[in-house]
């Protein structure tokens, strides 16, 4: 059980960072994992699960994010894609090159500016994205099924609060 901020920074808690500590189960094992450590551990587990889920399609997380952005926003210039992905333009070019070589994305001239090129999701790319989303949903259910519906709601609320 993770203790809240009522112990944060209190002398004798061993929590100078104010991150909270794991409760009795952790203390029994002699650990001193902070709330931040627990969060990082779960995030790492989710990243690893995500990479395992993407492996059958030989898609990496950056490529998956690019497929999602193109699906959501439609055809766009690679410079706009790089901004949306928060990566360098050269990296966006490499991501699109990899996806294009597999028939998941295609490049075409921008009708408004013939000097520019747009990247667009293909029908095959849409199908792969749909299949990955289904697999990722199943993996997420397996991870979060350990929580009660009320705990999932609380976690979602807390995470939204931390994001703002």
mmCIF file of N, CA and C in Angstrom, residues 3 39 52-53 62 76 83 87-88 123 132 134 138 153 157 159:
data_model
loop_
_atom_site.group_PDB
_atom_site.id
_atom_site.type_symbol
_atom_site.label_atom_id
_atom_site.label_comp_id
_atom_site.label_asym_id
_atom_site.label_seq_id
_atom_site.Cartn_x
_atom_site.Cartn_y
_atom_site.Cartn_z
ATOM 1 N N UNK A 3 1.728 4.956 0.871
ATOM 2 C CA UNK A 3 1.289 5.981 1.802
ATOM 3 C C UNK A 3 1.272 7.320 1.094
ATOM 4 N N UNK A 39 6.115 4.503 -9.498
ATOM 5 C CA UNK A 39 5.536 5.015 -10.737
ATOM 6 C C UNK A 39 6.440 4.683 -11.915
ATOM 7 N N UNK A 52 6.532 -5.380 -26.527
ATOM 8 C CA UNK A 52 6.221 -6.779 -26.821
ATOM 9 C C UNK A 52 4.983 -6.887 -27.703
ATOM 10 N N UNK A 53 4.007 -6.030 -27.446
ATOM 11 C CA UNK A 53 2.774 -6.045 -28.232
ATOM 12 C C UNK A 53 3.038 -5.614 -29.670
ATOM 13 N N UNK A 62 7.899 4.760 -31.916
ATOM 14 C CA UNK A 62 7.842 5.989 -32.722
ATOM 15 C C UNK A 62 7.008 5.783 -33.982
ATOM 16 N N UNK A 76 -0.255 14.779 -43.787
ATOM 17 C CA UNK A 76 0.431 15.986 -43.318
ATOM 18 C C UNK A 76 1.874 15.995 -43.788
ATOM 19 N N UNK A 83 6.692 17.810 -35.552
ATOM 20 C CA UNK A 83 6.237 18.667 -34.445
ATOM 21 C C UNK A 83 5.258 17.892 -33.565
ATOM 22 N N UNK A 87 9.750 15.139 -32.309
ATOM 23 C CA UNK A 87 11.028 14.582 -32.739
ATOM 24 C C UNK A 87 11.621 15.495 -33.803
ATOM 25 N N UNK A 88 12.908 15.326 -34.074
ATOM 26 C CA UNK A 88 13.586 16.122 -35.094
ATOM 27 C C UNK A 88 13.025 15.777 -36.476
ATOM 28 N N UNK A 123 -4.336 2.089 -46.714
ATOM 29 C CA UNK A 123 -5.355 1.164 -46.208
ATOM 30 C C UNK A 123 -4.688 0.060 -45.388
ATOM 31 N N UNK A 132 -3.097 -3.510 -34.068
ATOM 32 C CA UNK A 132 -2.237 -3.165 -32.930
ATOM 33 C C UNK A 132 -3.068 -2.613 -31.791
ATOM 34 N N UNK A 134 -6.119 -3.264 -31.044
ATOM 35 C CA UNK A 134 -6.847 -4.365 -30.402
ATOM 36 C C UNK A 134 -5.914 -5.138 -29.475
ATOM 37 N N UNK A 138 -5.973 -5.392 -25.211
ATOM 38 C CA UNK A 138 -5.941 -6.636 -24.451
ATOM 39 C C UNK A 138 -4.809 -6.609 -23.429
ATOM 40 N N UNK A 153 -10.728 4.022 -11.764
ATOM 41 C CA UNK A 153 -11.265 5.390 -11.870
ATOM 42 C C UNK A 153 -10.410 6.367 -11.082
ATOM 43 N N UNK A 157 -8.193 9.454 -12.623
ATOM 44 C CA UNK A 157 -8.379 10.823 -12.137
ATOM 45 C C UNK A 157 -7.057 11.407 -11.661
ATOM 46 N N UNK A 159 -3.970 10.510 -12.528
ATOM 47 C CA UNK A 159 -3.063 10.713 -13.652
ATOM 48 C C UNK A 159 -3.451 11.941 -14.473
#
